[in-house]
mmCIF file of N, CA, C and O in Angstrom:
data_model
loop_
_atom_site.group_PDB
_atom_site.id
_atom_site.type_symbol
_atom_site.label_atom_id
_atom_site.label_comp_id
_atom_site.label_asym_id
_atom_site.label_seq_id
_atom_site.Cartn_x
_atom_site.Cartn_y
_atom_site.Cartn_z
ATOM 1 N N MET A 1 42.826 68.962 27.430
ATOM 2 C CA MET A 1 42.718 67.508 27.514
ATOM 3 C C MET A 1 43.319 66.860 26.408
ATOM 4 O O MET A 1 43.168 67.285 25.222
ATOM 5 N N ILE A 2 44.068 65.761 26.557
ATOM 6 C CA ILE A 2 44.685 65.062 25.523
ATOM 7 C C ILE A 2 43.629 64.085 25.002
ATOM 8 O O ILE A 2 43.060 63.272 25.777
ATOM 9 N N THR A 3 43.377 64.098 23.725
ATOM 10 C CA THR A 3 42.381 63.227 23.119
ATOM 11 C C THR A 3 42.987 61.814 22.825
ATOM 12 O O THR A 3 44.128 61.763 22.520
ATOM 13 N N ASN A 4 42.172 60.869 22.795
ATOM 14 C CA ASN A 4 42.492 59.491 22.469
ATOM 15 C C ASN A 4 42.049 59.234 20.982
ATOM 16 O O ASN A 4 40.838 59.126 20.750
ATOM 17 N N ASP A 5 42.992 59.328 20.015
ATOM 18 C CA ASP A 5 42.469 59.218 18.597
ATOM 19 C C ASP A 5 41.953 57.924 18.257
ATOM 20 O O ASP A 5 41.282 57.818 17.212
ATOM 21 N N ASN A 6 42.074 56.875 19.088
ATOM 22 C CA ASN A 6 41.443 55.662 18.824
ATOM 23 C C ASN A 6 40.008 55.544 19.219
ATOM 24 O O ASN A 6 39.282 54.737 18.816
ATOM 25 N N LYS A 7 39.527 56.517 20.016
ATOM 26 C CA LYS A 7 38.228 56.599 20.494
ATOM 27 C C LYS A 7 37.488 57.679 19.699
ATOM 28 O O LYS A 7 37.995 58.848 19.445
ATOM 29 N N PRO A 8 36.280 57.477 19.235
ATOM 30 C CA PRO A 8 35.501 58.608 18.486
ATOM 31 C C PRO A 8 35.313 59.700 19.490
ATOM 32 O O PRO A 8 35.136 59.563 20.721
ATOM 33 N N LEU A 9 35.279 60.860 18.888
ATOM 34 C CA LEU A 9 35.228 62.211 19.710
ATOM 35 C C LEU A 9 33.967 62.193 20.555
ATOM 36 O O LEU A 9 34.081 62.564 21.759
ATOM 37 N N PHE A 10 32.861 61.653 20.111
ATOM 38 C CA PHE A 10 31.608 61.794 21.021
ATOM 39 C C PHE A 10 31.777 60.884 22.250
ATOM 40 O O PHE A 10 31.329 61.265 23.356
ATOM 41 N N LEU A 11 32.627 59.720 22.177
ATOM 42 C CA LEU A 11 32.875 59.009 23.372
ATOM 43 C C LEU A 11 33.778 59.651 24.290
ATOM 44 O O LEU A 11 33.749 59.608 25.464
ATOM 45 N N GLN A 12 34.799 60.402 23.714
ATOM 46 C CA GLN A 12 35.744 61.130 24.541
ATOM 47 C C GLN A 12 34.934 62.234 25.361
ATOM 48 O O GLN A 12 35.230 62.403 26.418
ATOM 49 N N ILE A 13 34.042 62.952 24.595
ATOM 50 C CA ILE A 13 33.323 64.002 25.264
ATOM 51 C C ILE A 13 32.386 63.403 26.300
ATOM 52 O O ILE A 13 32.351 64.017 27.439
ATOM 53 N N LYS A 14 31.747 62.274 26.011
ATOM 54 C CA LYS A 14 30.921 61.573 26.976
ATOM 55 C C LYS A 14 31.731 61.218 28.318
ATOM 56 O O LYS A 14 31.242 61.475 29.409
ATOM 57 N N ALA A 15 32.983 60.658 28.054
ATOM 58 C CA ALA A 15 33.769 60.310 29.214
ATOM 59 C C ALA A 15 34.219 61.481 30.009
ATOM 60 O O ALA A 15 34.229 61.438 31.256
ATOM 61 N N TRP A 16 34.565 62.575 29.336
ATOM 62 C CA TRP A 16 34.955 63.773 29.910
ATOM 63 C C TRP A 16 33.891 64.362 30.916
ATOM 64 O O TRP A 16 34.079 64.745 31.966
ATOM 65 N N ILE A 17 32.575 64.350 30.282
ATOM 66 C CA ILE A 17 31.497 64.816 31.058
ATOM 67 C C ILE A 17 31.164 63.955 32.226
ATOM 68 O O ILE A 17 31.018 64.450 33.349
ATOM 69 N N GLU A 18 31.229 62.640 31.991
ATOM 70 C CA GLU A 18 30.979 61.745 33.091
ATOM 71 C C GLU A 18 32.014 61.894 34.173
ATOM 72 O O GLU A 18 31.674 61.806 35.386
ATOM 73 N N ASP A 19 33.234 62.142 33.906
ATOM 74 C CA ASP A 19 34.290 62.291 34.736
ATOM 75 C C ASP A 19 33.999 63.485 35.642
ATOM 76 O O ASP A 19 34.191 63.482 36.888
ATOM 77 N N HIS A 20 33.691 64.593 35.070
ATOM 78 C CA HIS A 20 33.306 65.885 35.854
ATOM 79 C C HIS A 20 32.165 65.593 36.810
ATOM 80 O O HIS A 20 32.182 66.118 37.940
ATOM 81 N N ILE A 21 31.244 64.827 36.377
ATOM 82 C CA ILE A 21 30.012 64.611 37.285
ATOM 83 C C ILE A 21 30.487 63.655 38.348
ATOM 84 O O ILE A 21 30.086 63.897 39.556
ATOM 85 N N LEU A 22 31.190 62.613 38.140
ATOM 86 C CA LEU A 22 31.616 61.637 39.207
ATOM 87 C C LEU A 22 32.588 62.336 40.133
ATOM 88 O O LEU A 22 32.622 61.915 41.317
ATOM 89 N N ARG A 23 33.348 63.264 39.738
ATOM 90 C CA ARG A 23 34.146 64.076 40.711
ATOM 91 C C ARG A 23 33.469 65.148 41.369
ATOM 92 O O ARG A 23 34.132 66.007 42.207
ATOM 93 N N ASP A 24 32.094 65.230 41.254
ATOM 94 C CA ASP A 24 31.313 66.237 41.910
ATOM 95 C C ASP A 24 31.654 67.642 41.473
ATOM 96 O O ASP A 24 31.419 68.600 42.242
ATOM 97 N N GLU A 25 32.354 67.837 40.320
ATOM 98 C CA GLU A 25 32.675 69.161 39.831
ATOM 99 C C GLU A 25 31.407 69.877 39.298
ATOM 100 O O GLU A 25 31.430 71.099 39.266
ATOM 101 N N TRP A 26 30.451 69.110 38.756
ATOM 102 C CA TRP A 26 29.259 69.690 38.246
ATOM 103 C C TRP A 26 28.075 69.188 39.088
ATOM 104 O O TRP A 26 27.861 67.985 39.317
ATOM 105 N N GLN A 27 27.203 70.048 39.584
ATOM 106 C CA GLN A 27 26.180 69.628 40.392
ATOM 107 C C GLN A 27 24.876 69.386 39.590
ATOM 108 O O GLN A 27 24.883 69.827 38.292
ATOM 109 N N SER A 28 23.919 68.730 40.061
ATOM 110 C CA SER A 28 22.677 68.512 39.399
ATOM 111 C C SER A 28 22.151 69.817 38.969
ATOM 112 O O SER A 28 22.006 70.776 39.618
ATOM 113 N N GLY A 29 21.671 69.907 37.636
ATOM 114 C CA GLY A 29 21.136 70.998 37.067
ATOM 115 C C GLY A 29 22.090 71.952 36.442
ATOM 116 O O GLY A 29 21.703 72.986 35.887
ATOM 117 N N SER A 30 23.427 71.563 36.620
ATOM 118 C CA SER A 30 24.503 72.496 35.989
ATOM 119 C C SER A 30 24.320 72.508 34.495
ATOM 120 O O SER A 30 24.036 71.390 33.929
ATOM 121 N N GLN A 31 24.640 73.572 33.834
ATOM 122 C CA GLN A 31 24.646 73.669 32.383
ATOM 123 C C GLN A 31 25.929 72.961 31.857
ATOM 124 O O GLN A 31 27.001 73.147 32.320
ATOM 125 N N LEU A 32 25.766 72.224 30.788
ATOM 126 C CA LEU A 32 26.912 71.568 30.149
ATOM 127 C C LEU A 32 27.697 72.579 29.356
ATOM 128 O O LEU A 32 27.124 73.667 29.019
ATOM 129 N N PRO A 33 28.947 72.244 28.983
ATOM 130 C CA PRO A 33 29.796 73.202 28.297
ATOM 131 C C PRO A 33 29.200 73.519 26.861
ATOM 132 O O PRO A 33 28.548 72.654 26.341
ATOM 133 N N SER A 34 29.455 74.752 26.435
ATOM 134 C CA SER A 34 28.996 75.122 25.134
ATOM 135 C C SER A 34 29.972 74.478 24.065
ATOM 136 O O SER A 34 30.958 73.916 24.410
ATOM 137 N N VAL A 35 29.445 74.517 22.739
ATOM 138 C CA VAL A 35 30.274 73.998 21.751
ATOM 139 C C VAL A 35 31.609 74.784 21.750
ATOM 140 O O VAL A 35 32.640 74.071 21.492
ATOM 141 N N ARG A 36 31.570 76.004 21.935
ATOM 142 C CA ARG A 36 32.968 76.763 22.030
ATOM 143 C C ARG A 36 33.845 76.219 23.094
ATOM 144 O O ARG A 36 35.058 76.090 22.827
ATOM 145 N N GLU A 37 33.256 75.947 24.288
ATOM 146 C CA GLU A 37 34.098 75.381 25.329
ATOM 147 C C GLU A 37 34.609 73.945 24.963
ATOM 148 O O GLU A 37 35.732 73.680 25.290
ATOM 149 N N LEU A 38 33.729 73.163 24.378
ATOM 150 C CA LEU A 38 34.199 71.751 23.940
ATOM 151 C C LEU A 38 35.303 71.936 22.947
ATOM 152 O O LEU A 38 36.226 71.142 22.854
ATOM 153 N N SER A 39 35.156 72.870 21.944
ATOM 154 C CA SER A 39 36.147 73.061 20.949
ATOM 155 C C SER A 39 37.446 73.350 21.606
ATOM 156 O O SER A 39 38.547 72.800 21.112
ATOM 157 N N ALA A 40 37.569 74.232 22.611
ATOM 158 C CA ALA A 40 38.715 74.568 23.207
ATOM 159 C C ALA A 40 39.335 73.450 24.032
ATOM 160 O O ALA A 40 40.519 73.126 24.033
ATOM 161 N N GLU A 41 38.465 72.655 24.668
ATOM 162 C CA GLU A 41 38.915 71.505 25.384
ATOM 163 C C GLU A 41 39.444 70.386 24.514
ATOM 164 O O GLU A 41 40.474 69.692 24.825
ATOM 165 N N PHE A 42 38.844 70.099 23.471
ATOM 166 C CA PHE A 42 39.198 68.893 22.635
ATOM 167 C C PHE A 42 40.000 69.293 21.323
ATOM 168 O O PHE A 42 40.449 68.445 20.655
ATOM 169 N N GLY A 43 40.170 70.589 21.102
ATOM 170 C CA GLY A 43 40.925 71.114 19.990
ATOM 171 C C GLY A 43 40.209 70.850 18.578
ATOM 172 O O GLY A 43 40.847 70.851 17.603
ATOM 173 N N VAL A 44 38.893 70.628 18.662
ATOM 174 C CA VAL A 44 38.187 70.438 17.395
ATOM 175 C C VAL A 44 36.715 70.785 17.686
ATOM 176 O O VAL A 44 36.266 70.547 18.780
ATOM 177 N N ASN A 45 36.074 71.404 16.789
ATOM 178 C CA ASN A 45 34.686 71.731 16.862
ATOM 179 C C ASN A 45 33.860 70.421 16.604
ATOM 180 O O ASN A 45 34.007 69.763 15.573
ATOM 181 N N PRO A 46 33.088 69.995 17.619
ATOM 182 C CA PRO A 46 32.281 68.816 17.406
ATOM 183 C C PRO A 46 31.468 68.740 16.024
ATOM 184 O O PRO A 46 31.275 67.705 15.472
ATOM 185 N N LYS A 47 30.944 69.918 15.712
ATOM 186 C CA LYS A 47 30.105 69.854 14.517
ATOM 187 C C LYS A 47 30.979 69.577 13.215
ATOM 188 O O LYS A 47 30.650 68.827 12.462
ATOM 189 N N GLN A 48 32.123 70.271 13.222
ATOM 190 C CA GLN A 48 33.110 69.957 12.212
ATOM 191 C C GLN A 48 33.488 68.532 12.113
ATOM 192 O O GLN A 48 33.599 67.965 11.066
ATOM 193 N N TRP A 49 33.758 67.941 13.300
ATOM 194 C CA TRP A 49 34.181 66.586 13.306
ATOM 195 C C TRP A 49 33.045 65.684 12.805
ATOM 196 O O TRP A 49 33.370 64.773 12.003
ATOM 197 N N LEU A 50 31.772 65.971 13.196
ATOM 198 C CA LEU A 50 30.733 65.128 12.657
ATOM 199 C C LEU A 50 30.536 65.292 11.229
ATOM 200 O O LEU A 50 30.322 64.272 10.471
ATOM 201 N N THR A 51 30.768 66.508 10.720
ATOM 202 C CA THR A 51 30.698 66.738 9.243
ATOM 203 C C THR A 51 31.740 65.915 8.528
ATOM 204 O O THR A 51 31.300 65.292 7.499
ATOM 205 N N GLU A 52 32.873 65.863 9.073
ATOM 206 C CA GLU A 52 34.027 65.165 8.365
ATOM 207 C C GLU A 52 33.737 63.597 8.359
ATOM 208 O O GLU A 52 33.921 62.907 7.508
ATOM 209 N N LYS A 53 33.109 63.174 9.562
ATOM 210 C CA LYS A 53 32.759 61.706 9.673
ATOM 211 C C LYS A 53 31.617 61.459 8.589
ATOM 212 O O LYS A 53 31.683 60.359 7.965
ATOM 213 N N MET A 54 30.682 62.297 8.540
ATOM 214 C CA MET A 54 29.589 62.140 7.535
ATOM 215 C C MET A 54 30.091 62.040 6.093
ATOM 216 O O MET A 54 29.736 61.207 5.289
ATOM 217 N N LYS A 55 31.063 62.948 5.750
ATOM 218 C CA LYS A 55 31.644 63.007 4.414
ATOM 219 C C LYS A 55 32.365 61.751 4.167
ATOM 220 O O LYS A 55 32.242 61.117 3.111
ATOM 221 N N SER A 56 33.138 61.252 5.116
ATOM 222 C CA SER A 56 33.836 60.055 4.990
ATOM 223 C C SER A 56 32.799 58.834 4.774
ATOM 224 O O SER A 56 33.122 58.033 3.853
ATOM 225 N N ARG A 57 31.886 58.773 5.497
ATOM 226 C CA ARG A 57 30.715 57.731 5.305
ATOM 227 C C ARG A 57 30.075 57.677 3.999
ATOM 228 O O ARG A 57 29.961 56.807 3.322
ATOM 229 N N ILE A 58 29.687 58.983 3.500
ATOM 230 C CA ILE A 58 29.131 59.165 2.229
ATOM 231 C C ILE A 58 30.068 58.613 1.148
ATOM 232 O O ILE A 58 29.723 57.894 0.189
ATOM 233 N N LEU A 59 31.389 58.968 1.214
ATOM 234 C CA LEU A 59 32.289 58.624 0.138
ATOM 235 C C LEU A 59 32.485 57.081 0.222
ATOM 236 O O LEU A 59 32.520 56.479 -1.001
ATOM 237 N N HIS A 60 32.520 56.499 1.388
ATOM 238 C CA HIS A 60 32.632 55.060 1.400
ATOM 239 C C HIS A 60 31.321 54.462 0.720
ATOM 240 O O HIS A 60 31.523 53.444 -0.109
ATOM 241 N N LEU A 61 30.230 54.884 1.083
ATOM 242 C CA LEU A 61 28.962 54.362 0.479
ATOM 243 C C LEU A 61 28.877 54.619 -1.024
ATOM 244 O O LEU A 61 28.363 53.745 -1.755
ATOM 245 N N ALA A 62 29.510 55.697 -1.500
ATOM 246 C CA ALA A 62 29.397 55.979 -2.936
ATOM 247 C C ALA A 62 30.250 55.004 -3.755
ATOM 248 O O ALA A 62 30.066 54.882 -4.939
ATOM 249 N N LYS A 63 31.213 54.331 -3.100
ATOM 250 C CA LYS A 63 32.087 53.435 -3.907
ATOM 251 C C LYS A 63 31.224 52.086 -4.303
ATOM 252 O O LYS A 63 31.791 51.444 -5.106
ATOM 253 N N VAL A 64 30.100 51.884 -3.704
ATOM 254 C CA VAL A 64 29.486 50.671 -3.900
ATOM 255 C C VAL A 64 28.898 50.710 -5.253
ATOM 256 O O VAL A 64 28.024 51.587 -5.606
ATOM 257 N N ARG A 65 29.083 49.790 -6.051
ATOM 258 C CA ARG A 65 28.462 49.737 -7.441
ATOM 259 C C ARG A 65 27.006 49.662 -7.504
ATOM 260 O O ARG A 65 26.425 49.098 -6.585
ATOM 261 N N ASP A 66 26.422 50.288 -8.472
ATOM 262 C CA ASP A 66 24.904 50.448 -8.691
ATOM 263 C C ASP A 66 24.211 50.994 -7.420
ATOM 264 O O ASP A 66 23.050 50.782 -7.284
ATOM 265 N N THR A 67 24.937 51.783 -6.686
ATOM 266 C CA THR A 67 24.233 52.473 -5.557
ATOM 267 C C THR A 67 23.548 53.732 -6.073
ATOM 268 O O THR A 67 23.914 54.200 -7.105
ATOM 269 N N THR A 68 22.553 54.202 -5.429
ATOM 270 C CA THR A 68 21.862 55.374 -5.930
ATOM 271 C C THR A 68 22.005 56.428 -4.827
ATOM 272 O O THR A 68 22.179 56.098 -3.610
ATOM 273 N N PRO A 69 21.799 57.684 -5.174
ATOM 274 C CA PRO A 69 21.741 58.694 -4.208
ATOM 275 C C PRO A 69 20.706 58.497 -3.091
ATOM 276 O O PRO A 69 20.926 58.694 -1.911
ATOM 277 N N THR A 70 19.499 57.911 -3.404
ATOM 278 C CA THR A 70 18.597 57.648 -2.455
ATOM 279 C C THR A 70 18.900 56.610 -1.445
ATOM 280 O O THR A 70 18.735 56.691 -0.221
ATOM 281 N N GLU A 71 19.638 55.542 -1.947
ATOM 282 C CA GLU A 71 20.124 54.497 -1.003
ATOM 283 C C GLU A 71 21.177 55.069 -0.066
ATOM 284 O O GLU A 71 21.094 54.836 1.252
ATOM 285 N N ILE A 72 22.021 55.989 -0.559
ATOM 286 C CA ILE A 72 22.986 56.624 0.365
ATOM 287 C C ILE A 72 22.334 57.506 1.314
ATOM 288 O O ILE A 72 22.595 57.420 2.586
ATOM 289 N N ALA A 73 21.384 58.349 0.935
ATOM 290 C CA ALA A 73 20.615 59.172 1.818
ATOM 291 C C ALA A 73 19.960 58.363 2.915
ATOM 292 O O ALA A 73 19.972 58.701 4.109
ATOM 293 N N ASN A 74 19.358 57.287 2.584
ATOM 294 C CA ASN A 74 18.709 56.339 3.520
ATOM 295 C C ASN A 74 19.715 55.813 4.562
ATOM 296 O O ASN A 74 19.440 55.766 5.797
ATOM 297 N N LYS A 75 20.796 55.387 4.104
ATOM 298 C CA LYS A 75 21.794 54.796 4.904
ATOM 299 C C LYS A 75 22.529 55.707 5.905
ATOM 300 O O LYS A 75 22.960 55.340 6.919
ATOM 301 N N VAL A 76 22.531 57.056 5.518
ATOM 302 C CA VAL A 76 23.090 58.062 6.461
ATOM 303 C C VAL A 76 22.025 58.764 7.215
ATOM 304 O O VAL A 76 22.249 59.860 7.828
ATOM 305 N N HIS A 77 20.776 58.322 7.062
ATOM 306 C CA HIS A 77 19.565 58.838 7.805
ATOM 307 C C HIS A 77 19.385 60.318 7.444
ATOM 308 O O HIS A 77 19.110 61.147 8.432
ATOM 309 N N MET A 78 19.388 60.533 6.102
ATOM 310 C CA MET A 78 19.117 62.003 5.737
ATOM 311 C C MET A 78 17.897 61.922 4.841
ATOM 312 O O MET A 78 17.781 60.890 4.041
ATOM 313 N N SER A 79 17.076 62.971 4.715
ATOM 314 C CA SER A 79 16.166 63.066 3.643
ATOM 315 C C SER A 79 16.887 63.266 2.422
ATOM 316 O O SER A 79 18.003 63.689 2.326
ATOM 317 N N GLN A 80 16.200 63.077 1.285
ATOM 318 C CA GLN A 80 16.835 63.136 0.019
ATOM 319 C C GLN A 80 17.213 64.661 -0.228
ATOM 320 O O GLN A 80 18.329 64.917 -0.653
ATOM 321 N N ILE A 81 16.396 65.489 0.106
ATOM 322 C CA ILE A 81 16.713 66.920 -0.064
ATOM 323 C C ILE A 81 17.976 67.328 0.775
ATOM 324 O O ILE A 81 18.835 67.995 0.257
ATOM 325 N N LYS A 82 17.942 66.967 1.989
ATOM 326 C CA LYS A 82 19.079 67.290 2.827
ATOM 327 C C LYS A 82 20.319 66.668 2.280
ATOM 328 O O LYS A 82 21.434 67.292 2.292
ATOM 329 N N PHE A 83 20.234 65.465 1.833
ATOM 330 C CA PHE A 83 21.402 64.765 1.275
ATOM 331 C C PHE A 83 21.952 65.550 0.027
ATOM 332 O O PHE A 83 23.056 65.754 -0.071
ATOM 333 N N PHE A 84 21.055 65.856 -0.852
ATOM 334 C CA PHE A 84 21.451 66.558 -2.049
ATOM 335 C C PHE A 84 22.019 67.931 -1.726
ATOM 336 O O PHE A 84 23.132 68.267 -2.302
ATOM 337 N N LYS A 85 21.508 68.610 -0.686
ATOM 338 C CA LYS A 85 22.095 69.935 -0.313
ATOM 339 C C LYS A 85 23.493 69.705 0.248
ATOM 340 O O LYS A 85 24.430 70.515 0.200
ATOM 341 N N PHE A 86 23.653 68.541 1.199
ATOM 342 C CA PHE A 86 24.894 68.266 1.811
ATOM 343 C C PHE A 86 25.918 67.989 0.677
ATOM 344 O O PHE A 86 26.969 68.496 0.800
ATOM 345 N N CYS A 87 25.640 67.296 -0.409
ATOM 346 C CA CYS A 87 26.517 67.042 -1.441
ATOM 347 C C CYS A 87 27.088 68.427 -2.098
ATOM 348 O O CYS A 87 28.153 68.507 -2.425
ATOM 349 N N ARG A 88 26.100 69.273 -2.403
ATOM 350 C CA ARG A 88 26.321 70.524 -2.999
ATOM 351 C C ARG A 88 27.228 71.369 -2.139
ATOM 352 O O ARG A 88 28.215 71.890 -2.590
ATOM 353 N N LYS A 89 26.937 71.382 -0.871
ATOM 354 C CA LYS A 89 27.737 72.183 0.025
ATOM 355 C C LYS A 89 29.185 71.670 0.412
ATOM 356 O O LYS A 89 30.111 72.478 0.254
ATOM 357 N N TYR A 90 29.302 70.404 0.595
ATOM 358 C CA TYR A 90 30.540 69.815 1.028
ATOM 359 C C TYR A 90 31.342 69.164 -0.103
ATOM 360 O O TYR A 90 32.619 68.975 0.134
ATOM 361 N N PHE A 91 30.695 68.733 -1.164
ATOM 362 C CA PHE A 91 31.450 68.070 -2.327
ATOM 363 C C PHE A 91 31.362 68.955 -3.495
ATOM 364 O O PHE A 91 31.974 68.556 -4.548
ATOM 365 N N ASP A 92 30.597 69.949 -3.550
ATOM 366 C CA ASP A 92 30.430 70.946 -4.669
ATOM 367 C C ASP A 92 29.961 70.253 -5.936
ATOM 368 O O ASP A 92 30.548 70.421 -7.069
ATOM 369 N N CYS A 93 29.095 69.342 -5.796
ATOM 370 C CA CYS A 93 28.530 68.572 -6.998
ATOM 371 C C CYS A 93 27.234 67.981 -6.558
ATOM 372 O O CYS A 93 26.861 67.916 -5.373
ATOM 373 N N THR A 94 26.487 67.416 -7.525
ATOM 374 C CA THR A 94 25.283 66.645 -7.216
ATOM 375 C C THR A 94 25.659 65.401 -6.615
ATOM 376 O O THR A 94 26.687 64.895 -6.728
ATOM 377 N N ALA A 95 24.674 64.768 -5.985
ATOM 378 C CA ALA A 95 24.817 63.431 -5.433
ATOM 379 C C ALA A 95 25.193 62.385 -6.477
ATOM 380 O O ALA A 95 26.066 61.583 -6.316
ATOM 381 N N THR A 96 24.478 62.466 -7.682
ATOM 382 C CA THR A 96 24.845 61.613 -8.764
ATOM 383 C C THR A 96 26.160 61.849 -9.279
ATOM 384 O O THR A 96 26.996 60.865 -9.502
ATOM 385 N N GLU A 97 26.639 63.097 -9.446
ATOM 386 C CA GLU A 97 28.016 63.382 -9.816
ATOM 387 C C GLU A 97 28.987 62.914 -8.843
ATOM 388 O O GLU A 97 30.095 62.419 -9.277
ATOM 389 N N LEU A 98 28.647 62.934 -7.598
ATOM 390 C CA LEU A 98 29.670 62.393 -6.543
ATOM 391 C C LEU A 98 29.868 60.954 -6.791
ATOM 392 O O LEU A 98 30.970 60.439 -6.742
ATOM 393 N N ILE A 99 28.817 60.174 -7.000
ATOM 394 C CA ILE A 99 28.914 58.780 -7.064
ATOM 395 C C ILE A 99 29.730 58.521 -8.324
ATOM 396 O O ILE A 99 30.714 57.582 -8.236
ATOM 397 N N VAL A 100 29.538 59.113 -9.487
ATOM 398 C CA VAL A 100 30.289 58.923 -10.686
ATOM 399 C C VAL A 100 31.705 59.180 -10.426
ATOM 400 O O VAL A 100 32.564 58.524 -10.760
ATOM 401 N N ARG A 101 32.012 60.362 -9.751
ATOM 402 C CA ARG A 101 33.378 60.828 -9.542
ATOM 403 C C ARG A 101 34.034 59.726 -8.660
ATOM 404 O O ARG A 101 35.236 59.302 -8.878
ATOM 405 N N VAL A 102 33.438 59.299 -7.561
ATOM 406 C CA VAL A 102 34.126 58.275 -6.605
ATOM 407 C C VAL A 102 34.378 56.972 -7.337
ATOM 408 O O VAL A 102 35.380 56.357 -7.188
ATOM 409 N N GLN A 103 33.356 56.463 -8.045
ATOM 410 C CA GLN A 103 33.514 55.219 -8.837
ATOM 411 C C GLN A 103 34.497 55.296 -9.848
ATOM 412 O O GLN A 103 35.147 54.345 -10.195
ATOM 413 N N GLY A 104 34.640 56.480 -10.487
ATOM 414 C CA GLY A 104 35.697 56.669 -11.574
ATOM 415 C C GLY A 104 37.043 56.661 -11.024
ATOM 416 O O GLY A 104 38.111 56.454 -11.731
ATOM 417 N N GLU A 105 37.281 56.924 -9.722
ATOM 418 C CA GLU A 105 38.632 56.924 -9.090
ATOM 419 C C GLU A 105 39.133 55.586 -8.750
ATOM 420 O O GLU A 105 40.369 55.451 -8.531
ATOM 421 N N GLU A 106 38.247 54.540 -8.831
ATOM 422 C CA GLU A 106 38.679 53.289 -8.402
ATOM 423 C C GLU A 106 39.466 52.555 -9.574
ATOM 424 O O GLU A 106 39.322 52.734 -10.715
#
């Protein structure tokens, strides 16, 4: 399937699923495609795509002056612990270090 880069991936997947249902290719009670099948169809793993979008959102929020890690965690709907672990895993630093780093780049 050719993806539309102007449309978020989740909307592309939604439209693709709806299209299959409307064409009666999938019957009621049919199992939806696995993440592996979606990855093959869309050329990207949905989890990886969502992670990249989350990273982008966090970096954007970290640019706001006087923001705190707690405020960012709340805005991205993560617990503080999950947010701190996310920063360690994907940015290789603490949440506070990330904010300092991002604001220092401006």
